[in-house]
Amino acid sequence: MAVREIVVIEHPVLRRKAKKIVKITAEHRKLIEDMIETMREAPGVGLAAPQLAVGERLIVVEWADEPEHEDDPPKKKKLYVVINPEIVRASEEMVQGTEGCLSVPGWVGDVLRHEAVTVRGLNRHGEKIKIEADGWLARIFQHEIDHLDGVLYIDKLVSKESLRRVEAGTEEAGDLRAEAIG
Ligand code: ZN
């Protein structure tokens, strides 16, 4: 496994529609391992292949739901690897949240997302999977799948004014770590 460089906003691969994966190769398996390691090292809660300059439809997401009660122990993180992910159902309800992106370092902005989505795709063994996600997990999937269509969260801001700079080392920068989705 190796940490790869995350490309940032000027890179054209971030603006292209990524290609569907027809056959999962050894190269894809290596890419998946590298994506997981790069996401964890960043740190982020998701990563899309175009962020590593690979124009193919593949995402990784790792997230633990908030415990139901404040005193409960933290829930275990769950790792999702999804090849050719597709949102097949989305709730009518939309929720606003503050997002950052590892490919747009130093900024956060407010975006409306579906509160819940159903994602279909393939796992790393090529088996069909279906994921029901709500809350922040649903937001992560929408953010990552947008990356596969060349869309960045800054295209979807509730207002231009909601985009704000976050200086490294400040308290808000600390929060940003949780908000930098991937
Ligand atoms: Zn992103």
PDB file of C-alpha atoms and ligand atoms in Angstrom:
ATOM      1  CA  MET A   1       0.000   0.000   0.000  1.00  0.00           C
ATOM      2  CA  ALA A   2       1.143   3.509  -0.642  1.00  0.00           C
ATOM      3  CA  VAL A   3      -0.096   6.999   0.024  1.00  0.00           C
ATOM      4  CA  ARG A   4      -0.569   8.783  -3.284  1.00  0.00           C
ATOM      5  CA  GLU A   5      -0.764  12.489  -4.005  1.00  0.00           C
ATOM      6  CA  ILE A   6      -4.254  13.998  -3.871  1.00  0.00           C
ATOM      7  CA  VAL A   7      -4.712  16.293  -6.845  1.00  0.00           C
ATOM      8  CA  VAL A   8      -6.244  19.711  -6.254  1.00  0.00           C
ATOM      9  CA  ILE A   9      -8.721  21.942  -7.964  1.00  0.00           C
ATOM     10  CA  GLU A  10      -6.674  23.046 -11.005  1.00  0.00           C
ATOM     11  CA  HIS A  11      -6.201  19.435 -12.159  1.00  0.00           C
ATOM     12  CA  PRO A  12      -8.397  18.672 -15.211  1.00  0.00           C
ATOM     13  CA  VAL A  13      -9.120  15.070 -14.106  1.00  0.00           C
ATOM     14  CA  LEU A  14     -11.350  16.509 -11.358  1.00  0.00           C
ATOM     15  CA  ARG A  15     -13.591  18.050 -14.010  1.00  0.00           C
ATOM     16  CA  ARG A  16     -13.949  15.026 -16.297  1.00  0.00           C
ATOM     17  CA  LYS A  17     -16.620  12.350 -16.152  1.00  0.00           C
ATOM     18  CA  ALA A  18     -14.894   9.211 -14.887  1.00  0.00           C
ATOM     19  CA  LYS A  19     -15.134   5.961 -16.873  1.00  0.00           C
ATOM     20  CA  LYS A  20     -17.099   2.924 -15.790  1.00  0.00           C
ATOM     21  CA  ILE A  21     -14.950  -0.033 -14.703  1.00  0.00           C
ATOM     22  CA  VAL A  22     -15.722  -3.069 -16.862  1.00  0.00           C
ATOM     23  CA  LYS A  23     -13.180  -5.486 -15.476  1.00  0.00           C
ATOM     24  CA  ILE A  24     -11.590  -5.361 -12.041  1.00  0.00           C
ATOM     25  CA  THR A  25      -7.856  -5.858 -12.524  1.00  0.00           C
ATOM     26  CA  ALA A  26      -4.862  -6.243 -10.219  1.00  0.00           C
ATOM     27  CA  GLU A  27      -4.208  -2.572 -10.856  1.00  0.00           C
ATOM     28  CA  HIS A  28      -7.640  -1.693  -9.481  1.00  0.00           C
ATOM     29  CA  ARG A  29      -6.991  -3.811  -6.407  1.00  0.00           C
ATOM     30  CA  LYS A  30      -3.764  -1.898  -5.789  1.00  0.00           C
ATOM     31  CA  LEU A  31      -5.541   1.400  -6.417  1.00  0.00           C
ATOM     32  CA  ILE A  32      -8.210   0.478  -3.834  1.00  0.00           C
ATOM     33  CA  GLU A  33      -5.542  -0.238  -1.207  1.00  0.00           C
ATOM     34  CA  ASP A  34      -3.791   3.044  -2.005  1.00  0.00           C
ATOM     35  CA  MET A  35      -7.064   4.975  -1.871  1.00  0.00           C
ATOM     36  CA  ILE A  36      -7.846   3.575   1.581  1.00  0.00           C
ATOM     37  CA  GLU A  37      -4.393   4.439   2.855  1.00  0.00           C
ATOM     38  CA  THR A  38      -4.437   7.919   1.304  1.00  0.00           C
ATOM     39  CA  MET A  39      -7.910   8.642   2.730  1.00  0.00           C
ATOM     40  CA  ARG A  40      -6.823   7.593   6.227  1.00  0.00           C
ATOM     41  CA  GLU A  41      -3.594   9.545   6.075  1.00  0.00           C
ATOM     42  CA  ALA A  42      -5.228  12.772   4.823  1.00  0.00           C
ATOM     43  CA  PRO A  43      -7.382  12.329   6.989  1.00  0.00           C
ATOM     44  CA  GLY A  44     -10.708  12.212   5.204  1.00  0.00           C
ATOM     45  CA  VAL A  45     -13.860  10.108   5.373  1.00  0.00           C
ATOM     46  CA  GLY A  46     -14.015   9.385   1.652  1.00  0.00           C
ATOM     47  CA  LEU A  47     -12.015   9.512  -1.547  1.00  0.00           C
ATOM     48  CA  ALA A  48     -12.832   9.197  -5.233  1.00  0.00           C
ATOM     49  CA  ALA A  49     -10.372   7.791  -7.801  1.00  0.00           C
ATOM     50  CA  PRO A  50     -10.187  11.074  -9.799  1.00  0.00           C
ATOM     51  CA  GLN A  51      -8.672  12.672  -6.679  1.00  0.00           C
ATOM     52  CA  LEU A  52      -5.672  10.402  -7.275  1.00  0.00           C
ATOM     53  CA  ALA A  53      -5.716  11.432 -10.964  1.00  0.00           C
ATOM     54  CA  VAL A  54      -7.407   8.166 -12.044  1.00  0.00           C
ATOM     55  CA  GLY A  55     -10.485   8.818 -14.197  1.00  0.00           C
ATOM     56  CA  GLU A  56     -12.438   5.692 -13.219  1.00  0.00           C
ATOM     57  CA  ARG A  57     -15.647   5.165 -11.237  1.00  0.00           C
ATOM     58  CA  LEU A  58     -14.420   4.001  -7.857  1.00  0.00           C
ATOM     59  CA  ILE A  59     -14.878   5.433  -4.369  1.00  0.00           C
ATOM     60  CA  VAL A  60     -13.906   4.532  -0.823  1.00  0.00           C
ATOM     61  CA  VAL A  61     -15.743   5.762   2.274  1.00  0.00           C
ATOM     62  CA  GLU A  62     -15.007   5.157   5.934  1.00  0.00           C
ATOM     63  CA  TRP A  63     -17.369   6.397   8.566  1.00  0.00           C
ATOM     64  CA  ALA A  64     -18.659   5.642  12.071  1.00  0.00           C
ATOM     65  CA  ASP A  65     -22.142   6.803  13.008  1.00  0.00           C
ATOM     66  CA  GLU A  66     -22.473   8.988  16.083  1.00  0.00           C
ATOM     67  CA  PRO A  67     -23.397   6.963  19.185  1.00  0.00           C
ATOM     68  CA  GLU A  68     -27.098   7.290  20.062  1.00  0.00           C
ATOM     69  CA  HIS A  69     -26.343   8.661  23.524  1.00  0.00           C
ATOM     70  CA  GLU A  70     -23.497  10.938  24.474  1.00  0.00           C
ATOM     71  CA  ASP A  71     -22.091   8.475  27.021  1.00  0.00           C
ATOM     72  CA  ASP A  72     -22.168   5.486  24.679  1.00  0.00           C
ATOM     73  CA  PRO A  73     -18.816   4.198  23.416  1.00  0.00           C
ATOM     74  CA  PRO A  74     -17.924   5.348  19.884  1.00  0.00           C
ATOM     75  CA  LYS A  75     -19.302   3.147  17.111  1.00  0.00           C
ATOM     76  CA  LYS A  76     -16.930   1.138  14.965  1.00  0.00           C
ATOM     77  CA  LYS A  77     -15.941   2.694  11.642  1.00  0.00           C
ATOM     78  CA  LYS A  78     -17.244   0.965   8.567  1.00  0.00           C
ATOM     79  CA  LEU A  79     -15.292   0.843   5.320  1.00  0.00           C
ATOM     80  CA  TYR A  80     -17.074   0.888   1.962  1.00  0.00           C
ATOM     81  CA  VAL A  81     -15.376   0.243  -1.366  1.00  0.00           C
ATOM     82  CA  VAL A  82     -17.794   0.874  -4.235  1.00  0.00           C
ATOM     83  CA  ILE A  83     -17.055   0.338  -7.920  1.00  0.00           C
ATOM     84  CA  ASN A  84     -19.384   2.069 -10.412  1.00  0.00           C
ATOM     85  CA  PRO A  85     -21.531   3.540  -7.610  1.00  0.00           C
ATOM     86  CA  GLU A  86     -24.962   4.873  -8.516  1.00  0.00           C
ATOM     87  CA  ILE A  87     -27.563   6.664  -6.443  1.00  0.00           C
ATOM     88  CA  VAL A  88     -30.755   4.725  -7.172  1.00  0.00           C
ATOM     89  CA  ARG A  89     -32.972   6.443  -4.634  1.00  0.00           C
ATOM     90  CA  ALA A  90     -32.758   9.804  -2.879  1.00  0.00           C
ATOM     91  CA  SER A  91     -34.995  11.259  -0.176  1.00  0.00           C
ATOM     92  CA  GLU A  92     -37.051  14.335  -0.954  1.00  0.00           C
ATOM     93  CA  GLU A  93     -35.823  15.831   2.290  1.00  0.00           C
ATOM     94  CA  MET A  94     -32.729  17.966   1.853  1.00  0.00           C
ATOM     95  CA  VAL A  95     -30.351  19.004   4.625  1.00  0.00           C
ATOM     96  CA  GLN A  96     -27.746  21.744   4.737  1.00  0.00           C
ATOM     97  CA  GLY A  97     -24.234  20.992   5.976  1.00  0.00           C
ATOM     98  CA  THR A  98     -20.736  22.419   5.874  1.00  0.00           C
ATOM     99  CA  GLU A  99     -18.373  20.523   3.582  1.00  0.00           C
ATOM    100  CA  GLY A 100     -14.734  20.667   2.766  1.00  0.00           C
ATOM    101  CA  CYS A 101     -12.858  18.695   0.136  1.00  0.00           C
ATOM    102  CA  LEU A 102      -9.349  17.272   0.124  1.00  0.00           C
ATOM    103  CA  SER A 103      -9.040  18.586  -3.441  1.00  0.00           C
ATOM    104  CA  VAL A 104     -10.056  22.111  -2.383  1.00  0.00           C
ATOM    105  CA  PRO A 105      -7.766  22.576   0.615  1.00  0.00           C
ATOM    106  CA  GLY A 106      -8.292  25.463   3.012  1.00  0.00           C
ATOM    107  CA  TRP A 107     -11.963  26.142   2.247  1.00  0.00           C
ATOM    108  CA  VAL A 108     -15.381  25.070   3.514  1.00  0.00           C
ATOM    109  CA  GLY A 109     -18.874  25.887   2.280  1.00  0.00           C
ATOM    110  CA  ASP A 110     -22.510  25.029   2.849  1.00  0.00           C
ATOM    111  CA  VAL A 111     -24.248  22.538   0.580  1.00  0.00           C
ATOM    112  CA  LEU A 112     -27.748  21.043   0.469  1.00  0.00           C
ATOM    113  CA  ARG A 113     -27.814  17.251   0.140  1.00  0.00           C
ATOM    114  CA  HIS A 114     -30.451  14.551   0.227  1.00  0.00           C
ATOM    115  CA  GLU A 115     -30.943  13.388   3.795  1.00  0.00           C
ATOM    116  CA  ALA A 116     -30.910   9.733   2.694  1.00  0.00           C
ATOM    117  CA  VAL A 117     -29.739   7.869  -0.409  1.00  0.00           C
ATOM    118  CA  THR A 118     -29.562   4.290  -1.624  1.00  0.00           C
ATOM    119  CA  VAL A 119     -26.332   3.468  -3.448  1.00  0.00           C
ATOM    120  CA  ARG A 120     -25.831   0.470  -5.712  1.00  0.00           C
ATOM    121  CA  GLY A 121     -22.564  -0.730  -7.186  1.00  0.00           C
ATOM    122  CA  LEU A 122     -19.989  -3.493  -6.960  1.00  0.00           C
ATOM    123  CA  ASN A 123     -17.649  -4.369  -4.135  1.00  0.00           C
ATOM    124  CA  ARG A 124     -13.970  -5.055  -4.771  1.00  0.00           C
ATOM    125  CA  HIS A 125     -14.757  -8.691  -5.629  1.00  0.00           C
ATOM    126  CA  GLY A 126     -17.181  -7.576  -8.330  1.00  0.00           C
ATOM    127  CA  GLU A 127     -20.270  -8.580  -6.321  1.00  0.00           C
ATOM    128  CA  LYS A 128     -23.379  -6.405  -6.403  1.00  0.00           C
ATOM    129  CA  ILE A 129     -23.934  -4.340  -3.259  1.00  0.00           C
ATOM    130  CA  LYS A 130     -26.614  -1.971  -2.025  1.00  0.00           C
ATOM    131  CA  ILE A 131     -26.030   0.584   0.719  1.00  0.00           C
ATOM    132  CA  GLU A 132     -28.752   2.512   2.542  1.00  0.00           C
ATOM    133  CA  ALA A 133     -27.194   5.688   3.926  1.00  0.00           C
ATOM    134  CA  ASP A 134     -28.613   8.607   5.838  1.00  0.00           C
ATOM    135  CA  GLY A 135     -27.294  11.698   7.590  1.00  0.00           C
ATOM    136  CA  TRP A 136     -23.591  12.394   7.220  1.00  0.00           C
ATOM    137  CA  LEU A 137     -22.914   9.050   5.522  1.00  0.00           C
ATOM    138  CA  ALA A 138     -25.458   9.940   2.822  1.00  0.00           C
ATOM    139  CA  ARG A 139     -23.680  13.289   2.396  1.00  0.00           C
ATOM    140  CA  ILE A 140     -20.303  11.569   1.980  1.00  0.00           C
ATOM    141  CA  PHE A 141     -21.649   9.271  -0.747  1.00  0.00           C
ATOM    142  CA  GLN A 142     -23.208  12.205  -2.620  1.00  0.00           C
ATOM    143  CA  HIS A 143     -19.948  14.179  -2.379  1.00  0.00           C
ATOM    144  CA  GLU A 144     -17.818  11.253  -3.626  1.00  0.00           C
ATOM    145  CA  ILE A 145     -20.162  10.218  -6.438  1.00  0.00           C
ATOM    146  CA  ASP A 146     -20.224  13.851  -7.618  1.00  0.00           C
ATOM    147  CA  HIS A 147     -16.432  13.594  -8.002  1.00  0.00           C
ATOM    148  CA  LEU A 148     -16.993  10.822 -10.577  1.00  0.00           C
ATOM    149  CA  ASP A 149     -19.077  13.233 -12.648  1.00  0.00           C
ATOM    150  CA  GLY A 150     -16.555  16.052 -12.461  1.00  0.00           C
ATOM    151  CA  VAL A 151     -18.641  17.941  -9.901  1.00  0.00           C
ATOM    152  CA  LEU A 152     -17.161  19.618  -6.820  1.00  0.00           C
ATOM    153  CA  TYR A 153     -19.095  20.814  -3.767  1.00  0.00           C
ATOM    154  CA  ILE A 154     -18.174  24.403  -4.644  1.00  0.00           C
ATOM    155  CA  ASP A 155     -20.491  24.049  -7.675  1.00  0.00           C
ATOM    156  CA  LYS A 156     -23.436  23.415  -5.344  1.00  0.00           C
ATOM    157  CA  LEU A 157     -23.023  26.025  -2.600  1.00  0.00           C
ATOM    158  CA  VAL A 158     -26.207  27.431  -1.041  1.00  0.00           C
ATOM    159  CA  SER A 159     -24.600  30.839  -1.598  1.00  0.00           C
ATOM    160  CA  LYS A 160     -21.219  32.182  -2.671  1.00  0.00           C
ATOM    161  CA  GLU A 161     -20.958  33.857   0.722  1.00  0.00           C
ATOM    162  CA  SER A 162     -21.099  30.479   2.461  1.00  0.00           C
ATOM    163  CA  LEU A 163     -17.661  29.635   1.054  1.00  0.00           C
ATOM    164  CA  ARG A 164     -15.090  30.596   3.629  1.00  0.00           C
ATOM    165  CA  ARG A 165     -11.401  30.224   4.113  1.00  0.00           C
ATOM    166  CA  VAL A 166     -10.139  28.182   7.021  1.00  0.00           C
ATOM    167  CA  GLU A 167      -6.715  29.098   8.335  1.00  0.00           C
ATOM    168  CA  ALA A 168      -4.497  26.221   9.415  1.00  0.00           C
ATOM    169  CA  GLY A 169      -3.975  25.968  13.146  1.00  0.00           C
ATOM    170  CA  THR A 170      -7.188  27.727  14.175  1.00  0.00           C
ATOM    171  CA  GLU A 171     -10.054  26.170  16.068  1.00  0.00           C
ATOM    172  CA  GLU A 172     -12.134  26.149  12.908  1.00  0.00           C
ATOM    173  CA  ALA A 173      -9.332  24.330  11.098  1.00  0.00           C
ATOM    174  CA  GLY A 174      -9.679  21.638  13.762  1.00  0.00           C
ATOM    175  CA  ASP A 175     -13.373  21.308  12.893  1.00  0.00           C
ATOM    176  CA  LEU A 176     -12.497  21.308   9.225  1.00  0.00           C
ATOM    177  CA  ARG A 177     -10.792  17.959   9.644  1.00  0.00           C
ATOM    178  CA  ALA A 178     -14.183  16.453  10.349  1.00  0.00           C
ATOM    179  CA  GLU A 179     -15.738  18.347   7.475  1.00  0.00           C
ATOM    180  CA  ALA A 180     -13.110  17.612   4.813  1.00  0.00           C
ATOM    181  CA  ILE A 181     -15.044  14.796   3.285  1.00  0.00           C
ATOM    182  CA  GLY A 182     -12.715  13.568   0.616  1.00  0.00           C
TER     183      GLY A 182
HETATM  184 ZN    ZN B   1     -14.081  16.056  -2.373  1.00  0.00          ZN
END
